[in-house]
Amino acid sequence: MNYPLIYERSRKGRRGLRLVKAVPKAEDLIPKGFLREAPPRLPEVDELTLVRHYTGLSRRQVGVDTTFYPLGSCTMKYNPKLHEEAARLFAHLHPYQDPATVQGALRLMWELGEYLKALTGMEAITLEPAAGAHGELTGILIIRAYHEDRGEGRTRRVVLVPDSAHGSNPATASMAGYQVKEVPSGPDGEVDLEALKRELSPYVAAIMLTNPNTLGLFERRILEISRLAKEAGVQLYYDGANLNAIVGWARPGDMGFDVVHLNLHKTFTVPHGGGGPGSGPVGVKAHLAPYLPVPTVERGAEGFYLSFDRPKSIGRVRSFHGNFLALVRAWAYIRTLGLPGLKKAAALSVLNARYLKELLKERGYRVPYDGPTMHEFVAQPPQGFRALDIAKGLLELGFHPPTVYFPLIVKEALMVEPTETESKETLEAFAEAMGELLAKPKEWLENAPYTTPVRRLDELRANKTPKLTYFDEA
Amino acid sequence: MNYPLIYERSRKGRRGLRLVKAVPKAEDLIPKGFLREAPPRLPEVDELTLVRHYTGLSRRQVGVDTTFYPLGSCTMKYNPKLHEEAARLFAHLHPYQDPATVQGALRLMWELGEYLKALTGMEAITLEPAAGAHGELTGILIIRAYHEDRGEGRTRRVVLVPDSAHGSNPATASMAGYQVKEVPSGPDGEVDLEALKRELSPYVAAIMLTNPNTLGLFERRILEISRLAKEAGVQLYYDGANLNAIVGWARPGDMGFDVVHLNLHKTFTVPHGGGGPGSGPVGVKAHLAPYLPVPTVERGAEGFYLSFDRPKSIGRVRSFHGNFLALVRAWAYIRTLGLPGLKKAAALSVLNARYLKELLKERGYRVPYDGPTMHEFVAQPPQGFRALDIAKGLLELGFHPPTVYFPLIVKEALMVEPTETESKETLEAFAEAMGELLAKPKEWLENAPYTTPVRRLDELRANKTPKLTYFDEA
Amino acid sequence: MDYTPHTEEEIQAMLEKVGVETLEDLYAHLPEEILNPPIHLPDPMPEWAVLEELSRLAGENLPARKAFLGGGARFHHVPPVVQALGSRGEFLTAYTPYQPEVSQGVLQATFEYQTMMAELTGLEVSNASMYDGSTALAEGVLLVLRETGRMGVLVSQGVHPEYREVLKTYLEAVGASLGTIPLEGGRTPLVEVPEEVGAVVAQNPNFLGALEDLAPLAEAAHRAGALFVAVVDPLSLALLKPPGAYGADIAVGDGQVLGLPLGFGGPHFGFLVTKKAFVRQLPGRLVSETVDVEGKRGFILTLQAREQYIRRAKAKSNITTNAQLTALMGAMYLAALGPEGLKEVALKGVYMAHRLQELLLTLPGVEAFTPKPFFQEFALRLPKDPLEVRRALARRGFHGATPVPREYGENLALFAATELHEEEDLLAFREALKEVL
Amino acid sequence: MDYTPHTEEEIQAMLEKVGVETLEDLYAHLPEEILNPPIHLPDPMPEWAVLEELSRLAGENLPARKAFLGGGARFHHVPPVVQALGSRGEFLTAYTPYQPEVSQGVLQATFEYQTMMAELTGLEVSNASMYDGSTALAEGVLLVLRETGRMGVLVSQGVHPEYREVLKTYLEAVGASLGTIPLEGGRTPLVEVPEEVGAVVAQNPNFLGALEDLAPLAEAAHRAGALFVAVVDPLSLALLKPPGAYGADIAVGDGQVLGLPLGFGGPHFGFLVTKKAFVRQLPGRLVSETVDVEGKRGFILTLQAREQYIRRAKAKSNITTNAQLTALMGAMYLAALGPEGLKEVALKGVYMAHRLQELLLTLPGVEAFTPKPFFQEFALRLPKDPLEVRRALARRGFHGATPVPREYGENLALFAATELHEEEDLLAFREALKEVL
């Protein structure tokens, strides 16, 4: 039986929330020409129906709260319930209140900025970007402004990204008007240094790296890379998606990176919310500080304030002051753990991934770049098995699968990131399930899952004749 | 696969919440003789495991938020989410704070008392009782104190209850030291007036009635009953479980009742919480006010205060001041609806029940006392069907069943109370399902349900060899 | 706003089906004299206005986050994780789990609760909860009277005075007699237990906070053929000898200290734990493990013949609604902390309470009353009326000095400290108290 | 407290399995120079202390419950039912629904969201959300530039100045040019659209609150071969002609007014709705209905070839994380109110805003600036610097007078009223404003 759409639960004339007692007439207030002719077709449901609908939908959904969710590069760690209560404390502040009435909120932002600078080894920061990719764009625009300011804007038109990079890296470079060039990975899974050298030139604006990279490998030659970049006048960009592996242990700033974006919804426990909202602060070295977006939070004699005084700024990247309630959560996380807690969390995220890697190898999975992997690793099923079928089989066994088919340089990739908040026995149960799948009949695997709310969906149909709204004729 | 117990998820030495940084040593503070030798065997889990465990358990549970739940005499109506936020506003008040620092809380209690008095037609009230049955005990003890005060305590030793009464009525009378006598129902399902007259005597302390009664029928001769009671010096007790049918339309006080208890978790939307906590205020007529339990909330020149000045009081029935956070919810409900809303809600609870009764009759169910039923009615399946099987079959079809095998005067009883917050189409879908069940093969019915988290359980085994804790050897 | 889904058309169609014309007609058979009484209630309000008014009322209170108030309820941390899990809609809006196939959530959580309470108290069987500590005590004593067939009860003055008042109310109802053992030096003395006494009751830590060695009293009770009922603070049992270990046949108490919001006194939950031998006298709900038709483990309400809806006048109690949800939240709290975490919370409070006493005793005119060792609260004799002191403290933004009833002595007040207090909090409080004395 | 479950023994066993001795060894291959840098952070705290510190910080703010502030975010009721449903753990802690079999909750809710946004705007296809209104605008304009192949953009000064700033940042990145249409009399005048312009952008109600008839401008845009982008207030669309009806090819805006907490500016959500013809240029996620292998209806992410994780450098945008949860809460809000409820909320605010203007215009030196009719906010010219006025009002416990950038004129400030205001609130505010002017 199909789970009903809220529109299918709707009944003409039914009312839910009523927030207004005496309703003024539209015609008395607004000339008819401005008014819509027919009301929007919104659902008409009572409050109990609303509650049942969304409660039921949530019961057709898994999350970290229900299930092990080892998505590579997504850092699906536990989101403390404390943080939800923390965010509620700041729910009712307007972005345009008098700054004297939001000193607590501004102080929190300022303090968080200081913590993040300390953890990344950066010298200035913006909390404005709303997500990782938004931070990437901000960071690359800062680099662009820097080159332009130095008169190299017209020559430096290329951004280098490794072939193992997140898709958002090349997409960001494109959005910032750059040409993207891929740098191949070496046989050890790290950036091919010789290839990189060949690409470095006065035409290159930036190199975007994730470290550890998407194979879970720390770029051991990072200091040489950053030296080469510096010599070539190239800015080094750090994609913070994988910071969880090293937070507290090593800092992008010390590695020679000029710009860092952070995903507060990965490393710093802001819940993913089914795909957002997140928060993507960007830290920079001092030479890039003049180009940060406005406003920034500053501390002055009269307290904290939003500063717009940054003449070389790239401008605004978002309205208001960023995803503030996400910042509250990250602040709470850092203050709860402190440096020792953050370092322990990072180390255990690595230990969990290494341990799970061993367990999977014992069960017949291959790890093509089997170096000293950190918080994640990329495995392959044995010959003859498809990553997709493994994923769907896992669903049937009650686990959320790893990221599949990424990074692109590994065929049938299963990119596994267990995170530090998972227990040893959860990893073992997962490995057990992964092993079990290899013993299943081929047909069983190809048709899994069986008992999920829906089974394999017709993706082709959705692509060829997408039906994108209830009223859409498809 | 069994859903794991929290004890089965426990690992020696694992830690969840840590609330203390520097832990003092027990031996330095407390002599060894007072200390326990072995720690209590509590679960040892991390916070994520805790969250997964209870989130998973909640997904093995239905509630009004997920499912139509037409339990007769339980009034399973929608519990507004507003009320949860309302209760949070008062979370951190200590019962022994200086009264000057809890004027808002005391005012809320006082106002709620006024509203409930207005709605029941009573003249004094206590908000102390923690549940309906607790209110019953309080009410009957008040009656007892009244008779004792008048020198009739020794003679009036009997409490009359109709044979259709809730089990808590006779149980309460017993707890209050009374002998219980049942009064039969007449052929119309209402109290048999002649039988009642026969029982009325100087030995009777009280009559406990639910009106409408558990057959959903309003006792039309209530004014005569109350007149007879008054003449016989007998106090009339109103069990408020079914007040939802008439709230705003008619008042127990006007019917001649001397004592009323209310179930705030039925009529006034306090959530049932899987069986509690609730709240059971008791209203009385003026002649019984001297016997109310202490403390009561009073309004004085200096504000609101808790009064202990009631020399003839039955004493305390609970520590502190009752289930205050339940009172907040009831206050919010009454203020949201006002009198018109309450009356509309009551009338629609009756309309829903009447409508559903017609639908079930059309589908072959019998209604033995088919008078002008109100918010609930009692049906029977056709000959040859067991109420239990109907209930279990409903579970399979996604509905919570009605109350079964109650009231005792109807065989194979299905006591249905849909409440006013259910929609017409929900009632229709339920009736459809009820009809469908009668067409199922006998074997299907006797073995239902099939796809619930567990199927029919071995109750006999639980009774013969109960296993009441994880460590219990059963 | 009345939360009803009906449209006007639906109401008309339904009225037609049931054969009446208007909603009023549904009440036509009620006596005319009582129909549509004049009732005065405030006008309905949209929900934002309700919240606004409630916020106004809440603003008339001074919440007592870091309070030093004691007396059977204390300020402890209320973990957001427990609040979040406990407010899941399925737990919040379920009824008593009479249909176990779709109620395994509440049933299993209750089974786990029963296990934890049995472990904490060192006894065997816990029911699914009572309203609060006071009614748990009353029901526990009634259980003993049923079991022993005696009608006398002896209760230590160390038991919370409100609990004793509630006990008195319940005992008068069944005609049982209640005697009191006065405290001596802040502790319960060993007394002779007369033959007619069925239940002997004491509290540990007692109302004044003092730890008691109740083994001799329990033994005396048993020698006289009586049973021994201990009133306990469940948090203290992370640390202290459980009542089962010093001879208690029944342990009762209040769960507020297990991470529940104070809520101006409720709802919390009461617990009642006893020995397997008495299970058939136990009031209230009980959950047992069992199996389903496929052999799968499941949980179900059991021994229901004890209960009112089956046994009616012969039931063990009239209790039906209990404190299920708050009890489950107590169990969540216990699971969140575990044995070590709970012990740490207990210890920190003990430490801070002793330190607080030390600090307050430096104030002129303040005298110790509760003997050491105590748990997380203690009584002091103040040089002034505690009611005045409490008010004067509140004016300075501090909550402390719970007035102790006169029966214990003049000018006594309780002070508490918990895991939420640090040295600087104690010092600030001492300064405030100094100013008001 | 670090939320890790590992016991010491487990860590040892795991280290052994992976072949290293200590946790430090896991980092042994990192360059020594960068390992273990000195980092100064405050000491860890138990969660109650974190909450206490946050409460202290929250206490340094003056929440603005009944504020009169405008400027693209307003005080509206935040329904508890939406908050409760939106914070269900499954919605909160899920990732992007890449595994549809176990993500039907988020996917179906998104499909419903897409439907509601299409209905509100009178357009056909909504993506699953953008970060906020400003980035939705920027992405909407980039879509147009891709579609038209032109590099010129013309934007009305009536568009929120911060949105225009963000647009500028995004357009500079791709080398597009941005021209502005200055307001005339508080409204956007009809202008010629030059040939190189691909996108014409205007806002309705505009930044000053005024309603605009944008049909002529849209027509002018279309005549010039450009597309028309409307920035809209979604709440206003309960009442006002939808952008699809006056020729908009794209509608964008911010969802805060749909019952989301202000949260000092975020997270809210941005929406981006367009015609089916442009769907393959649409940035961000899209959900389509489809069927599973058994023919059962299901929902799935579709047309993913537009997105960065498939298309990389050729993607339509780099967006990945969006504002899924807040967008779903916006949809819940729309469903909770329905068309009538939403219209009532819109109307009440319109009424109160006009009444507020009327009242404030009685104050000496205060002049009207926004022409009538406006929606729920309007600008006034004050006799004083609005920054000072805002501060003086705050000192009296009122929040109002959002300063308007100088480009619109001197001493202008925005004032708003919504469903949360009643006559007495307006009167009290007028008194306060009178005092400070």
mmCIF file with all atom_site columns, N, CA and C in Angstrom, chain A residues 69-76 164-166 210 212-216 239-244 263 265-267 272 375-378 402-403 406-407 415-419, chain D residues 95:
data_model
loop_
_atom_site.group_PDB
_atom_site.id
_atom_site.type_symbol
_atom_site.label_atom_id
_atom_site.label_alt_id
_atom_site.label_comp_id
_atom_site.label_asym_id
_atom_site.label_entity_id
_atom_site.label_seq_id
_atom_site.pdbx_PDB_ins_code
_atom_site.Cartn_x
_atom_site.Cartn_y
_atom_site.Cartn_z
_atom_site.occupancy
_atom_site.B_iso_or_equiv
_atom_site.pdbx_formal_charge
_atom_site.auth_seq_id
_atom_site.auth_comp_id
_atom_site.auth_asym_id
_atom_site.auth_atom_id
_atom_site.pdbx_PDB_model_num
ATOM 1   N N  . TYR A 1 69  ? 25.776 4.271  9.969  1.00 0.00 ? 69  TYR A N  1
ATOM 2   C CA . TYR A 1 69  ? 25.581 5.071  8.749  1.00 0.00 ? 69  TYR A CA 1
ATOM 3   C C  . TYR A 1 69  ? 26.960 5.482  8.217  1.00 0.00 ? 69  TYR A C  1
ATOM 4   N N  . PRO A 1 70  ? 27.763 4.506  7.758  1.00 0.00 ? 70  PRO A N  1
ATOM 5   C CA . PRO A 1 70  ? 29.199 4.769  7.542  1.00 0.00 ? 70  PRO A CA 1
ATOM 6   C C  . PRO A 1 70  ? 29.529 5.400  6.193  1.00 0.00 ? 70  PRO A C  1
ATOM 7   N N  . LEU A 1 71  ? 28.904 6.512  5.869  1.00 0.00 ? 71  LEU A N  1
ATOM 8   C CA . LEU A 1 71  ? 29.127 7.175  4.586  1.00 0.00 ? 71  LEU A CA 1
ATOM 9   C C  . LEU A 1 71  ? 30.489 7.852  4.544  1.00 0.00 ? 71  LEU A C  1
ATOM 10  N N  . GLY A 1 72  ? 31.319 7.418  3.622  1.00 0.00 ? 72  GLY A N  1
ATOM 11  C CA . GLY A 1 72  ? 32.645 8.008  3.491  1.00 0.00 ? 72  GLY A CA 1
ATOM 12  C C  . GLY A 1 72  ? 32.589 9.490  3.201  1.00 0.00 ? 72  GLY A C  1
ATOM 13  N N  . SER A 1 73  ? 33.491 10.247 3.809  1.00 0.00 ? 73  SER A N  1
ATOM 14  C CA . SER A 1 73  ? 33.605 11.696 3.656  1.00 0.00 ? 73  SER A CA 1
ATOM 15  C C  . SER A 1 73  ? 32.398 12.474 4.153  1.00 0.00 ? 73  SER A C  1
ATOM 16  N N  . CYS A 1 74  ? 31.491 11.790 4.846  1.00 0.00 ? 74  CYS A N  1
ATOM 17  C CA . CYS A 1 74  ? 30.314 12.509 5.353  1.00 0.00 ? 74  CYS A CA 1
ATOM 18  C C  . CYS A 1 74  ? 30.323 12.652 6.869  1.00 0.00 ? 74  CYS A C  1
ATOM 19  N N  . THR A 1 75  ? 31.161 11.849 7.525  1.00 0.00 ? 75  THR A N  1
ATOM 20  C CA . THR A 1 75  ? 31.324 11.941 8.982  1.00 0.00 ? 75  THR A CA 1
ATOM 21  C C  . THR A 1 75  ? 29.979 11.927 9.699  1.00 0.00 ? 75  THR A C  1
ATOM 22  N N  . MET A 1 76  ? 29.333 10.776 9.592  1.00 0.00 ? 76  MET A N  1
ATOM 23  C CA . MET A 1 76  ? 28.008 10.637 10.206 1.00 0.00 ? 76  MET A CA 1
ATOM 24  C C  . MET A 1 76  ? 28.173 10.219 11.663 1.00 0.00 ? 76  MET A C  1
ATOM 25  N N  . SER A 1 164 ? 41.107 12.356 -7.188 1.00 0.00 ? 164 SER A N  1
ATOM 26  C CA . SER A 1 164 ? 40.312 11.724 -6.128 1.00 0.00 ? 164 SER A CA 1
ATOM 27  C C  . SER A 1 164 ? 39.437 12.737 -5.392 1.00 0.00 ? 164 SER A C  1
ATOM 28  N N  . ALA A 1 165 ? 39.409 13.985 -5.862 1.00 0.00 ? 165 ALA A N  1
ATOM 29  C CA . ALA A 1 165 ? 38.742 15.050 -5.102 1.00 0.00 ? 165 ALA A CA 1
ATOM 30  C C  . ALA A 1 165 ? 37.221 14.898 -5.089 1.00 0.00 ? 165 ALA A C  1
ATOM 31  N N  . HIS A 1 166 ? 36.612 15.505 -4.088 1.00 0.00 ? 166 HIS A N  1
ATOM 32  C CA . HIS A 1 166 ? 35.160 15.631 -4.048 1.00 0.00 ? 166 HIS A CA 1
ATOM 33  C C  . HIS A 1 166 ? 34.688 16.404 -5.266 1.00 0.00 ? 166 HIS A C  1
ATOM 34  N N  . THR A 1 210 ? 42.193 17.704 -0.247 1.00 0.00 ? 210 THR A N  1
ATOM 35  C CA . THR A 1 210 ? 41.558 17.195 0.962  1.00 0.00 ? 210 THR A CA 1
ATOM 36  C C  . THR A 1 210 ? 42.621 16.346 1.637  1.00 0.00 ? 210 THR A C  1
ATOM 37  N N  . PRO A 1 212 ? 43.360 14.206 5.309  1.00 0.00 ? 212 PRO A N  1
ATOM 38  C CA . PRO A 1 212 ? 43.523 13.059 4.433  1.00 0.00 ? 212 PRO A CA 1
ATOM 39  C C  . PRO A 1 212 ? 42.577 13.128 3.235  1.00 0.00 ? 212 PRO A C  1
ATOM 40  N N  . ASN A 1 213 ? 43.026 12.495 2.151  1.00 0.00 ? 213 ASN A N  1
ATOM 41  C CA . ASN A 1 213 ? 42.236 12.550 0.933  1.00 0.00 ? 213 ASN A CA 1
ATOM 42  C C  . ASN A 1 213 ? 41.082 11.546 0.949  1.00 0.00 ? 213 ASN A C  1
ATOM 43  N N  . THR A 1 214 ? 40.360 11.467 -0.142 1.00 0.00 ? 214 THR A N  1
ATOM 44  C CA . THR A 1 214 ? 39.138 10.646 -0.117 1.00 0.00 ? 214 THR A CA 1
ATOM 45  C C  . THR A 1 214 ? 39.430 9.155  -0.075 1.00 0.00 ? 214 THR A C  1
ATOM 46  N N  . LEU A 1 215 ? 40.696 8.778  -0.250 1.00 0.00 ? 215 LEU A N  1
ATOM 47  C CA . LEU A 1 215 ? 41.059 7.381  -0.016 1.00 0.00 ? 215 LEU A CA 1
ATOM 48  C C  . LEU A 1 215 ? 41.371 7.153  1.457  1.00 0.00 ? 215 LEU A C  1
ATOM 49  N N  . GLY A 1 216 ? 41.272 8.224  2.241  1.00 0.00 ? 216 GLY A N  1
ATOM 50  C CA . GLY A 1 216 ? 41.576 8.114  3.659  1.00 0.00 ? 216 GLY A CA 1
ATOM 51  C C  . GLY A 1 216 ? 43.064 8.241  3.945  1.00 0.00 ? 216 GLY A C  1
ATOM 52  N N  . ASP A 1 239 ? 40.218 21.478 1.762  1.00 0.00 ? 239 ASP A N  1
ATOM 53  C CA . ASP A 1 239 ? 38.819 21.056 1.866  1.00 0.00 ? 239 ASP A CA 1
ATOM 54  C C  . ASP A 1 239 ? 38.661 20.320 3.191  1.00 0.00 ? 239 ASP A C  1
ATOM 55  N N  . GLY A 1 240 ? 37.887 20.903 4.087  1.00 0.00 ? 240 GLY A N  1
ATOM 56  C CA . GLY A 1 240 ? 37.811 20.383 5.462  1.00 0.00 ? 240 GLY A CA 1
ATOM 57  C C  . GLY A 1 240 ? 36.925 19.178 5.667  1.00 0.00 ? 240 GLY A C  1
ATOM 58  N N  . ALA A 1 241 ? 36.444 18.593 4.594  1.00 0.00 ? 241 ALA A N  1
ATOM 59  C CA . ALA A 1 241 ? 35.497 17.479 4.748  1.00 0.00 ? 241 ALA A CA 1
ATOM 60  C C  . ALA A 1 241 ? 36.067 16.351 5.597  1.00 0.00 ? 241 ALA A C  1
ATOM 61  N N  . ASN A 1 242 ? 37.386 16.183 5.532  1.00 0.00 ? 242 ASN A N  1
ATOM 62  C CA . ASN A 1 242 ? 37.984 15.057 6.247  1.00 0.00 ? 242 ASN A CA 1
ATOM 63  C C  . ASN A 1 242 ? 38.785 15.467 7.478  1.00 0.00 ? 242 ASN A C  1
ATOM 64  N N  . LEU A 1 243 ? 38.531 16.652 7.954  1.00 0.00 ? 243 LEU A N  1
ATOM 65  C CA . LEU A 1 243 ? 39.291 17.146 9.103  1.00 0.00 ? 243 LEU A CA 1
ATOM 66  C C  . LEU A 1 243 ? 39.134 16.259 10.332 1.00 0.00 ? 243 LEU A C  1
ATOM 67  N N  . ASN A 1 244 ? 38.002 15.550 10.405 1.00 0.00 ? 244 ASN A N  1
ATOM 68  C CA . ASN A 1 244 ? 37.739 14.759 11.607 1.00 0.00 ? 244 ASN A CA 1
ATOM 69  C C  . ASN A 1 244 ? 38.890 13.812 11.945 1.00 0.00 ? 244 ASN A C  1
ATOM 70  N N  . ASN A 1 263 ? 33.521 21.873 7.654  1.00 0.00 ? 263 ASN A N  1
ATOM 71  C CA . ASN A 1 263 ? 32.123 21.471 7.619  1.00 0.00 ? 263 ASN A CA 1
ATOM 72  C C  . ASN A 1 263 ? 31.692 21.247 9.060  1.00 0.00 ? 263 ASN A C  1
ATOM 73  N N  . HIS A 1 265 ? 28.961 20.561 10.097 1.00 0.00 ? 265 HIS A N  1
ATOM 74  C CA . HIS A 1 265 ? 28.022 19.439 10.134 1.00 0.00 ? 265 HIS A CA 1
ATOM 75  C C  . HIS A 1 265 ? 28.742 18.108 9.933  1.00 0.00 ? 265 HIS A C  1
ATOM 76  N N  . LYS A 1 266 ? 30.026 18.114 9.786  1.00 0.00 ? 266 LYS A N  1
ATOM 77  C CA . LYS A 1 266 ? 30.759 16.847 9.769  1.00 0.00 ? 266 LYS A CA 1
ATOM 78  C C  . LYS A 1 266 ? 31.572 16.748 11.064 1.00 0.00 ? 266 LYS A C  1
ATOM 79  N N  . THR A 1 267 ? 32.689 17.468 11.073 1.00 0.00 ? 267 THR A N  1
ATOM 80  C CA . THR A 1 267 ? 33.602 17.352 12.217 1.00 0.00 ? 267 THR A CA 1
ATOM 81  C C  . THR A 1 267 ? 32.982 17.820 13.531 1.00 0.00 ? 267 THR A C  1
ATOM 82  N N  . HIS A 1 272 ? 23.028 16.537 10.134 1.00 0.00 ? 272 HIS A N  1
ATOM 83  C CA . HIS A 1 272 ? 22.938 16.724 8.685  1.00 0.00 ? 272 HIS A CA 1
ATOM 84  C C  . HIS A 1 272 ? 21.525 17.064 8.213  1.00 0.00 ? 272 HIS A C  1
ATOM 85  N N  . HIS A 1 375 ? 40.656 8.074  8.863  1.00 0.00 ? 375 HIS A N  1
ATOM 86  C CA . HIS A 1 375 ? 39.276 7.969  9.341  1.00 0.00 ? 375 HIS A CA 1
ATOM 87  C C  . HIS A 1 375 ? 38.377 7.230  8.366  1.00 0.00 ? 375 HIS A C  1
ATOM 88  N N  . GLU A 1 376 ? 38.852 7.000  7.136  1.00 0.00 ? 376 GLU A N  1
ATOM 89  C CA . GLU A 1 376 ? 38.033 6.281  6.167  1.00 0.00 ? 376 GLU A CA 1
ATOM 90  C C  . GLU A 1 376 ? 38.942 5.488  5.252  1.00 0.00 ? 376 GLU A C  1
ATOM 91  N N  . PHE A 1 377 ? 38.352 4.573  4.503  1.00 0.00 ? 377 PHE A N  1
ATOM 92  C CA . PHE A 1 377 ? 39.131 3.800  3.544  1.00 0.00 ? 377 PHE A CA 1
ATOM 93  C C  . PHE A 1 377 ? 38.187 3.387  2.428  1.00 0.00 ? 377 PHE A C  1
ATOM 94  N N  . VAL A 1 378 ? 38.787 3.015  1.302  1.00 0.00 ? 378 VAL A N  1
ATOM 95  C CA . VAL A 1 378 ? 37.975 2.628  0.151  1.00 0.00 ? 378 VAL A CA 1
ATOM 96  C C  . VAL A 1 378 ? 38.203 1.145  -0.139 1.00 0.00 ? 378 VAL A C  1
ATOM 97  N N  . PRO A 1 402 ? 27.916 2.162  2.958  1.00 0.00 ? 402 PRO A N  1
ATOM 98  C CA . PRO A 1 402 ? 28.923 3.201  2.758  1.00 0.00 ? 402 PRO A CA 1
ATOM 99  C C  . PRO A 1 402 ? 28.601 3.986  1.484  1.00 0.00 ? 402 PRO A C  1
ATOM 100 N N  . THR A 1 403 ? 29.361 5.039  1.256  1.00 0.00 ? 403 THR A N  1
ATOM 101 C CA . THR A 1 403 ? 29.310 5.738  -0.027 1.00 0.00 ? 403 THR A CA 1
ATOM 102 C C  . THR A 1 403 ? 29.761 4.767  -1.124 1.00 0.00 ? 403 THR A C  1
ATOM 103 N N  . PHE A 1 406 ? 32.520 6.078  -5.332 1.00 0.00 ? 406 PHE A N  1
ATOM 104 C CA . PHE A 1 406 ? 33.331 7.259  -5.109 1.00 0.00 ? 406 PHE A CA 1
ATOM 105 C C  . PHE A 1 406 ? 34.443 6.885  -4.150 1.00 0.00 ? 406 PHE A C  1
ATOM 106 N N  . PRO A 1 407 ? 35.650 7.333  -4.314 1.00 0.00 ? 407 PRO A N  1
ATOM 107 C CA . PRO A 1 407 ? 36.146 8.190  -5.396 1.00 0.00 ? 407 PRO A CA 1
ATOM 108 C C  . PRO A 1 407 ? 36.191 7.450  -6.736 1.00 0.00 ? 407 PRO A C  1
ATOM 109 N N  . MET A 1 415 ? 33.236 3.378  0.005  1.00 0.00 ? 415 MET A N  1
ATOM 110 C CA . MET A 1 415 ? 34.042 4.319  0.788  1.00 0.00 ? 415 MET A CA 1
ATOM 111 C C  . MET A 1 415 ? 33.448 4.360  2.198  1.00 0.00 ? 415 MET A C  1
ATOM 112 N N  . VAL A 1 416 ? 34.233 3.834  3.137  1.00 0.00 ? 416 VAL A N  1
ATOM 113 C CA . VAL A 1 416 ? 33.684 3.554  4.468  1.00 0.00 ? 416 VAL A CA 1
ATOM 114 C C  . VAL A 1 416 ? 34.272 4.492  5.516  1.00 0.00 ? 416 VAL A C  1
ATOM 115 N N  . GLU A 1 417 ? 33.403 5.200  6.220  1.00 0.00 ? 417 GLU A N  1
ATOM 116 C CA . GLU A 1 417 ? 33.857 6.063  7.322  1.00 0.00 ? 417 GLU A CA 1
ATOM 117 C C  . GLU A 1 417 ? 32.991 5.786  8.540  1.00 0.00 ? 417 GLU A C  1
ATOM 118 N N  . PRO A 1 418 ? 33.512 5.016  9.464  1.00 0.00 ? 418 PRO A N  1
ATOM 119 C CA . PRO A 1 418 ? 32.636 4.621  10.588 1.00 0.00 ? 418 PRO A CA 1
ATOM 120 C C  . PRO A 1 418 ? 32.459 5.710  11.647 1.00 0.00 ? 418 PRO A C  1
ATOM 121 N N  . THR A 1 419 ? 33.392 6.617  11.791 1.00 0.00 ? 419 THR A N  1
ATOM 122 C CA . THR A 1 419 ? 33.432 7.659  12.847 1.00 0.00 ? 419 THR A CA 1
ATOM 123 C C  . THR A 1 419 ? 33.680 7.061  14.228 1.00 0.00 ? 419 THR A C  1
ATOM 124 N N  . TYR D 2 95  ? 21.328 11.657 6.379  1.00 0.00 ? 95  TYR D N  1
ATOM 125 C CA . TYR D 2 95  ? 22.129 12.337 5.369  1.00 0.00 ? 95  TYR D CA 1
ATOM 126 C C  . TYR D 2 95  ? 21.243 12.557 4.145  1.00 0.00 ? 95  TYR D C  1
#
